[in-house]
Coordinates of C-alpha atoms and ligand atoms in Angstrom, one line a residue:
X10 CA 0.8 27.6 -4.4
X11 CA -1.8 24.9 -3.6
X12 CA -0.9 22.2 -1.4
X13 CA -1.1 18.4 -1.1
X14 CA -0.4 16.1 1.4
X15 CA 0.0 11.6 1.5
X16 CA -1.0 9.7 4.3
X17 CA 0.6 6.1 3.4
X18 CA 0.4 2.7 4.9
X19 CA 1.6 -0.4 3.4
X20 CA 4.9 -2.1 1.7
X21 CA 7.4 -0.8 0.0
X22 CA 5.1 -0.6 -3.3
X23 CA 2.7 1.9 -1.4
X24 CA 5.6 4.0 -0.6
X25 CA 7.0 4.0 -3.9
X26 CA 3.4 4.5 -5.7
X27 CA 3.2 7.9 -3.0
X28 CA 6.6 9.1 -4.3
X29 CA 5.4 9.2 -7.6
X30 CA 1.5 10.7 -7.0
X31 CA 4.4 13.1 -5.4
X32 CA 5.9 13.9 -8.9
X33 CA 2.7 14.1 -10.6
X34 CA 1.2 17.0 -8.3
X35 CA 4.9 18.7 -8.3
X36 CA 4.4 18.7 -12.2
X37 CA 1.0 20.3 -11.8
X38 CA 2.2 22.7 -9.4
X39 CA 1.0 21.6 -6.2
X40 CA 3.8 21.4 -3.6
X41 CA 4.0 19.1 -0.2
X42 CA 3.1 20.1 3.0
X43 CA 2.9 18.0 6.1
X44 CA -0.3 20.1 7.8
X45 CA -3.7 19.0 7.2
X46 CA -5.1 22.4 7.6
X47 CA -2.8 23.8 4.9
X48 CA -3.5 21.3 2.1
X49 CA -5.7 21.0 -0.6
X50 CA -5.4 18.1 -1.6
X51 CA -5.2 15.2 1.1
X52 CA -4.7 11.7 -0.2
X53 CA -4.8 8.4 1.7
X54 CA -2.4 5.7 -0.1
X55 CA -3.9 2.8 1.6
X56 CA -3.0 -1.4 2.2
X57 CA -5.4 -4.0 2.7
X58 CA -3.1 -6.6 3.6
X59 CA -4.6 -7.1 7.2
X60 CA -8.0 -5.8 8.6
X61 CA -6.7 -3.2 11.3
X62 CA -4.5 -1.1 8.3
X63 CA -8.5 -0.9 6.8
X64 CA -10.1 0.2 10.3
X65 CA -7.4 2.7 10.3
X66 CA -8.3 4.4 7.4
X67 CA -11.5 4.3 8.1
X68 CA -11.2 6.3 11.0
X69 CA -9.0 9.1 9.9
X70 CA -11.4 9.6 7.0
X71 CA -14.1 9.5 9.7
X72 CA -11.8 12.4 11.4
X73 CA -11.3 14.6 8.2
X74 CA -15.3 15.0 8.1
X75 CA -15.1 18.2 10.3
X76 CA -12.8 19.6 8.0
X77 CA -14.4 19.2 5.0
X78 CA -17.5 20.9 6.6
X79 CA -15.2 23.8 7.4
X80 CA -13.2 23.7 4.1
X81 CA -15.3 21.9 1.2
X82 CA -12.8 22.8 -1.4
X83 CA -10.5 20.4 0.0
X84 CA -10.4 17.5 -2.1
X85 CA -10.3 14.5 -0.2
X86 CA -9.2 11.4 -2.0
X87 CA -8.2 7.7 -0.9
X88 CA -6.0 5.1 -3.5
X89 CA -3.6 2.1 -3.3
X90 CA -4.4 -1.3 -2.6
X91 CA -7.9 -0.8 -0.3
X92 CA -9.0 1.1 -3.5
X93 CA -8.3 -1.8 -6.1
X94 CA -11.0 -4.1 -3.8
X95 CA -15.2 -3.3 -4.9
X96 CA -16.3 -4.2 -1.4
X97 CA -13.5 -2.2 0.2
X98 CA -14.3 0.8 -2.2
X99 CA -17.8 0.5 -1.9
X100 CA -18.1 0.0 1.7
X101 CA -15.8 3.3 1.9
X102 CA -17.8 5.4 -0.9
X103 CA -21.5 4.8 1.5
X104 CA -20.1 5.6 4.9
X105 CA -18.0 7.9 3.9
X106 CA -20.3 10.7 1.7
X107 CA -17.2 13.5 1.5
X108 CA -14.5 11.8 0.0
X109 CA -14.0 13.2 -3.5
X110 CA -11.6 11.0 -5.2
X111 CA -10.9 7.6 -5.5
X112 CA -8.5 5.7 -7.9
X113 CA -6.0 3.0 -7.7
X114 CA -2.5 1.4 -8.0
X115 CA -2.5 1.1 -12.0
X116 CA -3.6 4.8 -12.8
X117 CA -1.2 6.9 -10.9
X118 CA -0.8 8.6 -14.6
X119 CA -4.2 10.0 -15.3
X120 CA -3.9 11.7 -11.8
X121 CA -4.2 15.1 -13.1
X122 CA -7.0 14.6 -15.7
X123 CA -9.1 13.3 -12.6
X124 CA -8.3 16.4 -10.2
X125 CA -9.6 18.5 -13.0
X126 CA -12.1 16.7 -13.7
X127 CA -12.9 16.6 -9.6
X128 CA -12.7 20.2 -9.4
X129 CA -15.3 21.2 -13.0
X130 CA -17.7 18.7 -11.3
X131 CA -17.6 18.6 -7.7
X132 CA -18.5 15.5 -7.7
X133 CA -16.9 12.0 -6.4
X134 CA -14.3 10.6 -8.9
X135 CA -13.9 7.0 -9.3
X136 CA -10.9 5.4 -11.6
X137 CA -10.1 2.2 -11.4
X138 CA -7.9 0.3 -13.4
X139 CA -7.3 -3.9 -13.0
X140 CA -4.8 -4.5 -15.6
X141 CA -0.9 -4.0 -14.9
X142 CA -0.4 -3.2 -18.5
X143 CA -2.1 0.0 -17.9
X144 CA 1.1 1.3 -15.8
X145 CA 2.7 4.6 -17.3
X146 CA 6.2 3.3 -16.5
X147 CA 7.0 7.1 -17.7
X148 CA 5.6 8.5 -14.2
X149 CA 9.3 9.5 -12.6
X150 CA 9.1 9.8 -8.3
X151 CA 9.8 12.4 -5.8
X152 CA 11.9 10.7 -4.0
X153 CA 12.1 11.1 -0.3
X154 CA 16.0 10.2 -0.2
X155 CA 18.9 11.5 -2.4
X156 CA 21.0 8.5 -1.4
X157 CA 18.6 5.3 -1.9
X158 CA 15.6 4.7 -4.2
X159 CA 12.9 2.1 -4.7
X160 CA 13.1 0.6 -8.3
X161 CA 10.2 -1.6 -9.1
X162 CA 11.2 -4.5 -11.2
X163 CA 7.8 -6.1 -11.6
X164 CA 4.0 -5.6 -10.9
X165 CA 1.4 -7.2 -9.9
X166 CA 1.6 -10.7 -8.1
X167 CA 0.4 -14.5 -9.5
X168 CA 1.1 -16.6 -6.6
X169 CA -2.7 -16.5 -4.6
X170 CA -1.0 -17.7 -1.5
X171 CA -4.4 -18.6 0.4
X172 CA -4.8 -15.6 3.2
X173 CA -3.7 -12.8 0.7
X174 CA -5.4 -10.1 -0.7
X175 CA -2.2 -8.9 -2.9
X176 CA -3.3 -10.5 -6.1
X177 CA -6.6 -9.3 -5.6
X178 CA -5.1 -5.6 -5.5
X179 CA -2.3 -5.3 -7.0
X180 CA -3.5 -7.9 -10.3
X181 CA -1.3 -10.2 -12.7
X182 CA 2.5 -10.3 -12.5
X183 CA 4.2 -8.3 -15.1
X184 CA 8.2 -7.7 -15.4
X185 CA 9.0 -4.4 -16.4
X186 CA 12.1 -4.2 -19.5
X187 CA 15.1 -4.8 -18.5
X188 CA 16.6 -2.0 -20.5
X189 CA 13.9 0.4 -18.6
X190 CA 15.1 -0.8 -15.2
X191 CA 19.0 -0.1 -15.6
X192 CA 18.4 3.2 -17.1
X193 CA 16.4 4.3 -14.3
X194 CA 18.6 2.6 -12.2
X195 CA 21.5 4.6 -13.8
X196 CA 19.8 8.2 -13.9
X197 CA 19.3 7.6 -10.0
X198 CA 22.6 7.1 -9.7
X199 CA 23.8 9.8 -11.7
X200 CA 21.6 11.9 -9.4
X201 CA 23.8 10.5 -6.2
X202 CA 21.8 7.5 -5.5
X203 CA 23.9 4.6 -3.7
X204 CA 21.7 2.2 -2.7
X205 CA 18.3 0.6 -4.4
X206 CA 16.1 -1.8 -3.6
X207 CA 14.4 -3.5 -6.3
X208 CA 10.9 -4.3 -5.4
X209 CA 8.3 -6.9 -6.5
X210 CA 6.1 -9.2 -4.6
X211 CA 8.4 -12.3 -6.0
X212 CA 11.1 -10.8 -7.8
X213 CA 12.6 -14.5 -7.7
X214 CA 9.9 -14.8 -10.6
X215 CA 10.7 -11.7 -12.7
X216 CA 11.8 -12.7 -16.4
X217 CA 8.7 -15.1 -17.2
X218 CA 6.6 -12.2 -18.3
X219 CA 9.1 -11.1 -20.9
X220 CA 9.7 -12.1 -24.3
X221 CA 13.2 -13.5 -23.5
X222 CA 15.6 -15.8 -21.9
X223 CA 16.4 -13.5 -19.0
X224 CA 15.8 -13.8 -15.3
X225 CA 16.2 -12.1 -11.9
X226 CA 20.1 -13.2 -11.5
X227 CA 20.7 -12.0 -14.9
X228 CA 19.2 -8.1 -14.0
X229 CA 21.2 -8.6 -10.5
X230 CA 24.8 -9.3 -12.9
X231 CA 23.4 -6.3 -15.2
X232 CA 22.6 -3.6 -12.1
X233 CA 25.7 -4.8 -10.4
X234 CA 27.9 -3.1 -13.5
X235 CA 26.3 -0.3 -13.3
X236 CA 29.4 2.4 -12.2
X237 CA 28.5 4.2 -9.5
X238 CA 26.1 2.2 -7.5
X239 CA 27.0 0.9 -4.1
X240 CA 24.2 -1.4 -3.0
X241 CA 21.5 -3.8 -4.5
X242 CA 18.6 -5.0 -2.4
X243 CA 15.9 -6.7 -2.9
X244 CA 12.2 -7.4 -1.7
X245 CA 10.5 -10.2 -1.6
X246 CA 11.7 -13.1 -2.2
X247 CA 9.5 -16.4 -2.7
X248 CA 11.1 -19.8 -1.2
X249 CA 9.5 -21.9 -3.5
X250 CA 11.6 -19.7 -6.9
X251 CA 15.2 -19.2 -5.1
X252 CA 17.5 -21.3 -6.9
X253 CA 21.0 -22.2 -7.1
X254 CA 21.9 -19.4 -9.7
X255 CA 20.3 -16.8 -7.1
X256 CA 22.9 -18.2 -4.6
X257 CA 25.8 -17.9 -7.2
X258 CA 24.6 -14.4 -7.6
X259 CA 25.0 -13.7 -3.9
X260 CA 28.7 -15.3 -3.7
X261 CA 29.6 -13.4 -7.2
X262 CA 28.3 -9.4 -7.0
X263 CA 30.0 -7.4 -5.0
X264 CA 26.9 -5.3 -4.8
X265 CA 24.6 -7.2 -3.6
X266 CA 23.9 -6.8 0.2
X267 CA 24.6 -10.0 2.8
X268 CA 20.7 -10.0 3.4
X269 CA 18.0 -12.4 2.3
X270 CA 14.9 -12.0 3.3
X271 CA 12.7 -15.0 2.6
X272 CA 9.3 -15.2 4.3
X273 CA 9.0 -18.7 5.3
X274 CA 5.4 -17.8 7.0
X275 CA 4.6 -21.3 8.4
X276 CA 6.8 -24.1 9.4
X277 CA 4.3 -27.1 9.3
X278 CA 4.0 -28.7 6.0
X279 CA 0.5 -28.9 6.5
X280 CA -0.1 -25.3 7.2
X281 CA 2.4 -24.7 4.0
X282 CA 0.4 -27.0 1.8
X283 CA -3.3 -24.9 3.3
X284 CA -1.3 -21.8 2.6
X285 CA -0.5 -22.4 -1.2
X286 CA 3.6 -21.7 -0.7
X287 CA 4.3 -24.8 -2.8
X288 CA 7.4 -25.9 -0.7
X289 CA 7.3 -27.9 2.7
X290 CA 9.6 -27.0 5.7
X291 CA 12.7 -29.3 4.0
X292 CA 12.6 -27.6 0.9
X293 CA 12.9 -24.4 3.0
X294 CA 15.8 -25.7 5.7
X295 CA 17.7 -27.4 2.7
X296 CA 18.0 -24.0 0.2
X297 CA 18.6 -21.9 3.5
X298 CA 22.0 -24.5 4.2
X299 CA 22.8 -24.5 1.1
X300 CA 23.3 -20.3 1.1
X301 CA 24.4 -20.3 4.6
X302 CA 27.3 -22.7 3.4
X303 CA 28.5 -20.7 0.8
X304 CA 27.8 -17.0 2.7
X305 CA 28.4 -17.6 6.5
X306 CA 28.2 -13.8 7.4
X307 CA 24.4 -13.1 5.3
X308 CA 21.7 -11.9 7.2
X309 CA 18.5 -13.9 7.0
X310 CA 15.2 -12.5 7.8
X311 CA 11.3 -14.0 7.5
X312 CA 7.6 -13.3 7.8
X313 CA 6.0 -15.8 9.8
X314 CA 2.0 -15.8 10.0
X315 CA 0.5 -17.0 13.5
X316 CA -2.7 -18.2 13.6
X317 CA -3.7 -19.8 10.2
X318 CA -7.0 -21.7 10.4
X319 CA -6.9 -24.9 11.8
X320 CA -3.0 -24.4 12.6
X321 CA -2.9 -26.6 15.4
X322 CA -0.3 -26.6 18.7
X323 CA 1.7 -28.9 16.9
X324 CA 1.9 -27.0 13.7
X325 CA 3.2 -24.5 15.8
X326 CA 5.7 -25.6 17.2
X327 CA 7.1 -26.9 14.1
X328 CA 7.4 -23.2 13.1
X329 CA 9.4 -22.3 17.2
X330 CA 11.6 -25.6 15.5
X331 CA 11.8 -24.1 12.1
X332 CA 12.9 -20.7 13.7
X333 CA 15.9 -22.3 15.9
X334 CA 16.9 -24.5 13.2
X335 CA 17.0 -21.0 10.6
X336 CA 18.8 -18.9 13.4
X337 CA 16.6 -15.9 11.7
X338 CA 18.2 -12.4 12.7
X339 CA 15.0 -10.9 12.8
X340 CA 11.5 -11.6 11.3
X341 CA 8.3 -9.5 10.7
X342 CA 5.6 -11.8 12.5
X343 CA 1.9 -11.1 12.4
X344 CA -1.2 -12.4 13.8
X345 CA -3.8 -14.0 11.1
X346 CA -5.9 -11.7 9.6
X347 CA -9.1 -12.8 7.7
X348 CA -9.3 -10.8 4.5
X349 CA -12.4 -11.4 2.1
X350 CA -12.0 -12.7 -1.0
X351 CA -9.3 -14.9 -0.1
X352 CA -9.8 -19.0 -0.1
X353 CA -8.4 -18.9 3.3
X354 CA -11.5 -16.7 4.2
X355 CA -13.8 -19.5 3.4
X356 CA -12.1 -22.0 6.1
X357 CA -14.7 -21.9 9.5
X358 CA -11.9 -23.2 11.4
X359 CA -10.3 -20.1 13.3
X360 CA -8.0 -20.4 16.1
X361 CA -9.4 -18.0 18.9
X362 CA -7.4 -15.0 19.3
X363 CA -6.4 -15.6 22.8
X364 CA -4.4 -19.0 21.4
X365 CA -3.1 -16.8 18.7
X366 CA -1.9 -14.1 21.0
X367 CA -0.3 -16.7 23.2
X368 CA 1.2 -18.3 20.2
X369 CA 2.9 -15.2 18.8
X370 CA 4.1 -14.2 22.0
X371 CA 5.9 -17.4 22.8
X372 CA 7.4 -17.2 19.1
X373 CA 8.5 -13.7 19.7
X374 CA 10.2 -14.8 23.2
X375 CA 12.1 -17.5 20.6
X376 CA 13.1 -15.0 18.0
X377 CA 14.6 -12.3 20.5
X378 CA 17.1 -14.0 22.1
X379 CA 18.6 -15.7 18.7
X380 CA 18.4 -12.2 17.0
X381 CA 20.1 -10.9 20.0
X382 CA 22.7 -13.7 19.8
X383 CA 23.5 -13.1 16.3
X384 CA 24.4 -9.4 17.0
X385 CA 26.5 -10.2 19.5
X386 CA 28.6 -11.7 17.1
X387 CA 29.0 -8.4 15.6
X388 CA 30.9 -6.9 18.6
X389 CA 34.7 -5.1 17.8
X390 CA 33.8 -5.8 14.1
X391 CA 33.5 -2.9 11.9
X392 CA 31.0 -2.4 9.5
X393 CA 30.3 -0.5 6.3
X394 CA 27.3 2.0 7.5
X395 CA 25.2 4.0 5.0
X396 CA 24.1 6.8 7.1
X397 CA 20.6 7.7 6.9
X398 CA 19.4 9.9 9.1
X399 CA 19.6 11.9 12.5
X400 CA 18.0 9.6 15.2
X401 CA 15.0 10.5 16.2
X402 CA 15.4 9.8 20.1
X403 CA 19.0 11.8 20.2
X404 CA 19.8 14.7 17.7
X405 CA 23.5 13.7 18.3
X406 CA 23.3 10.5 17.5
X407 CA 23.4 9.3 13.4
X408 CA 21.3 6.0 12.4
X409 CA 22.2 4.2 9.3
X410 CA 22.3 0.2 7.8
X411 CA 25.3 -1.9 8.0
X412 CA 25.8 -3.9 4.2
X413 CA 23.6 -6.4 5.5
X414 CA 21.4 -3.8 6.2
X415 CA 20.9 -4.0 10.1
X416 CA 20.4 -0.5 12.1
X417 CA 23.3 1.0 13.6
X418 CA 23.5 3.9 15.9
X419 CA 26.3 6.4 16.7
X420 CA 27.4 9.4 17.3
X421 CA 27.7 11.7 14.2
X422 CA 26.6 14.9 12.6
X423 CA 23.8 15.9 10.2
X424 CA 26.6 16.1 7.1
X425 CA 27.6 12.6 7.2
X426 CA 23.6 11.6 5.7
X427 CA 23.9 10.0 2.7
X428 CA 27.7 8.8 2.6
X429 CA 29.0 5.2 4.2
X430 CA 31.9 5.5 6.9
X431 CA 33.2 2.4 9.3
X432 CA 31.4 1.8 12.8
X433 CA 33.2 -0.1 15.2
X434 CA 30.7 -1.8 16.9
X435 CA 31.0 -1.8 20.2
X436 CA 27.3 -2.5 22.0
X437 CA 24.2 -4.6 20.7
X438 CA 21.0 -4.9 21.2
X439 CA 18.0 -7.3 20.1
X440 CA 17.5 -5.1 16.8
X441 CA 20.2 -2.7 17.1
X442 CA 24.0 -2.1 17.2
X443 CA 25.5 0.7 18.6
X444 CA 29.2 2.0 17.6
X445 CA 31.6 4.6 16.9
X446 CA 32.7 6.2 13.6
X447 CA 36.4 5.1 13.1
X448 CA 37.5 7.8 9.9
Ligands
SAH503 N1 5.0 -10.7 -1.5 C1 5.6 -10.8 -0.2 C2 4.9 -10.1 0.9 C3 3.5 -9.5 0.8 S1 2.6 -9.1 2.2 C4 5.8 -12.2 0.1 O1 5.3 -13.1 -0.5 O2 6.6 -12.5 0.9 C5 3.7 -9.1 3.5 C6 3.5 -10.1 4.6 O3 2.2 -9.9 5.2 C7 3.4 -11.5 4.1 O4 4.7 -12.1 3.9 C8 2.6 -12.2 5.2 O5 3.5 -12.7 6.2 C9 1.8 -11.1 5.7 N2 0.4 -11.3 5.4 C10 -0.2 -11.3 4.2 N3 -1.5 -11.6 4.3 C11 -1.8 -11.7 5.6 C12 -3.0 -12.0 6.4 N4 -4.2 -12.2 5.8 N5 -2.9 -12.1 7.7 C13 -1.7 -11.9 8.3 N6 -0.6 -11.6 7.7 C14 -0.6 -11.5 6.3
SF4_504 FE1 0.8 -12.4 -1.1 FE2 1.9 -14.7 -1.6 FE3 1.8 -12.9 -3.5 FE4 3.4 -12.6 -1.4 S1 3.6 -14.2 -2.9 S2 2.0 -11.0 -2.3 S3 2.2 -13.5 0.3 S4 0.1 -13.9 -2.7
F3S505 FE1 -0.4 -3.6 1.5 FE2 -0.7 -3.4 -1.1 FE3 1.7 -3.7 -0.1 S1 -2.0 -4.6 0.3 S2 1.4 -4.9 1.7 S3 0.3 -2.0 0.3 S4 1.0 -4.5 -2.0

């Protein structure tokens, strides 16, 4: 049997897109294997959201050339995001001569035409296709979990936020059917799925794409009926679409997990308005009260951006306020990136990387201690726990994710992965708790 094997990077999306390149090579007959030297097919499912995920690539693919020479019937192909970009794909396609395949996030489907097609020619394959429409929404996914599954709800992204490459990659928003979601949703759980996260880039947007009066708390009140099912998440969520009805949602479906995540990315107004997030700090602080009002226990977590151009000290420390105001439990942070194409590209004034490294080290030492103040009031509770897997530092030890989906550690064995038991929590740390199964 031949052999393939994924190298991804990226979101969620990028996971989800390699679990169904997955399915289309099982259908052809390829199975997965995890060593280079065994495969023959080796695919790179690549992001472009910050610089250093590209220079990554780049070097592994620089790595694989010694191989090739020693196997040239390996076919060495590279997709996802990087692919969607002409410069990226060009720049790629000249220094790298032996990569044999190239396609993108749209045309997962004609996969197997393009091996063949690879393989009859020997020559390097290029598909690329722009428009979401193009998306076989009939391509099913290996999935690398029995017990949770991605679900995308939408594609694409229309919201050009200034230092983002994503609608350059991933193109125009689209929301998939309604009907097509909840039957995937409920052959997943039919197959023992408990948990899925529904993924778009603003799924607070989905709905304006289709021909109806429908929108993202409606297809939250139509998953959450589905028998069966014990979790809904989501990912992401944009500040400037969460609305009162997304709140009501929260307080009304049992389902839904005690977890927003809502990158706020900046908290300087001017910064916000440079960035294109259509909402100022206020706007932010006044829909986070108003959910922390109704649901005291949710989890809130961010993306905060360091660095912006021109983001001043000031600026800055409006986002340390923002943070201690929020009480975030945790945040993905990340250090400015300049990505080409973008209007924030464009902007000469950069903040030298030695401020920026300062910057998000001080906001780190601000997020810690509050993330490590919010577990603490977790201590003696118990908590519902999906188990997920072994740890990987201890093979007695079982991690899994409370409802509000915050990692838990205890001690366990390998048959508990996939079913939720009660953890009495009992230590914390800054992004873990620590317990002990209780029946
Ligand atoms: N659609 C999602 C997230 C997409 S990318 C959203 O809007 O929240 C994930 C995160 O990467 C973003 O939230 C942002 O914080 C970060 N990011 C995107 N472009 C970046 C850049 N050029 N430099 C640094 N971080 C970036
Ligand atoms: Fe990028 Fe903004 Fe779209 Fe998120 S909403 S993917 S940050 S452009
Ligand atoms: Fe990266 Fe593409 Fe996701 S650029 S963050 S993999 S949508």
């Amino acid at each position: 049997m031949k052999k393939y094997l994924i190298n991804t990077s990226g979101c969620q999306a990028n996971e989800l897109d390699s679990e169904k390149i997955s399915w289309v090579l099982d259908t052809m007959g390829y199975e997965s294997t995890q060593d280079k030297e065994q495969a023959d097919i080796i695919l790179f499912n690549t992001c472009a959201v910050r610089k250093s995920a590209e220079d990554k690539v780049f070097g592994q693919l620089g790595e694989l050339k010694e191989l090739k020479r020693r196997k040239p019937e390996v076919i060495l192909g590279i997709c996802g995001c990087m692919m969607q970009r002409e410069d990226i794909r060009e720049f790629f396609l000249s220094k790298h001569k032996h990569i044999d395949l190239v396609f993108g996030t749209n045309n997962i489907h004609k996969l197997p035409q393009l091996i063949s097609r690879q393989i009859e020619t020997g020559k390097t394959i290029v598909d690329i296709i722009e428009d979401t429409r193009e998306i076989d929404e009939n391509i099913d996914a290996h999935r690398k979990y029995s017990y949770k599954a991605f679900v995308d709800i939408m594609y694409g992204c229309d919201n050009f936020c200034t230092y983002c490459i994503v609608p350059y990659t991933r193109g125009r928003e689209r929301s998939r059917e309604p009907e097509t979601i909840i039957m995937e949703i409920s052959k997943l759980v039919e197959s023992g799925v408990k948990e899925v996260t529904l993924l778009g880039q603003n799924v607070n947007s989905y709905g304006k794409t289709l021909h109806m009066d429908y929108s993202f708390p409606d297809l939250l009140k139509d998953i959450n009926e589905i028998e069966g099912l014990e979790r809904i998440r989501f990912m992401t969520s944009h500040p400037k679409d969460f609305t009162e009805r997304l709140i009501q949602a929260y307080v009304e479906l049992d389902k839904l997990s005690p977890h927003l995540h809502l990158p706020v990315q900046s908290g300087s107004n001017r910064v916000l308005k440079m960035m294109n997030r259509k909402y100022t700090r206020e706007e932010y602080l006044e829909k986070i009260n108003a959910i922390k009002e109704r649901l005291p226990n949710l989890a809130i977590t961010t993306d905060i951006i360091v660095g912006f151009p021109g983001e001043t000290e000031e600026d800055f420390q409006d986002t340390i306020d923002l943070v201690r105001d929020v009480e975030f439990d945790s945040a993905f942070t990340f250090l400015y990136s300049i990505r080409d194409g973008t209007i924030a590209a464009k902007i000469e004034e950069q903040v030298p990387d030695q401020i920026k490294h300062e910057r998000f080290q001080r906001l780190l030492d601000t997020l810690h201690p509050i993330g490590l103040k919010l577990n603490q009031k977790l201590l003696g509770t118990i908590q519902k726990v999906l188990v997920e897997e072994v740890s990987k530092n201890d093979s007695r030890v079982m991690s899994g994710r409370t409802e509000s989906a915050k990692l838990v550690h205890f001690p366990g064995g390998e048959e508990l992965i996939g079913k939720i038991v009660n953890v009495r929590i009992d230590n914390v740390k800054t992004f873990t708790l620590e317990g002990e199964m209780i029946d």
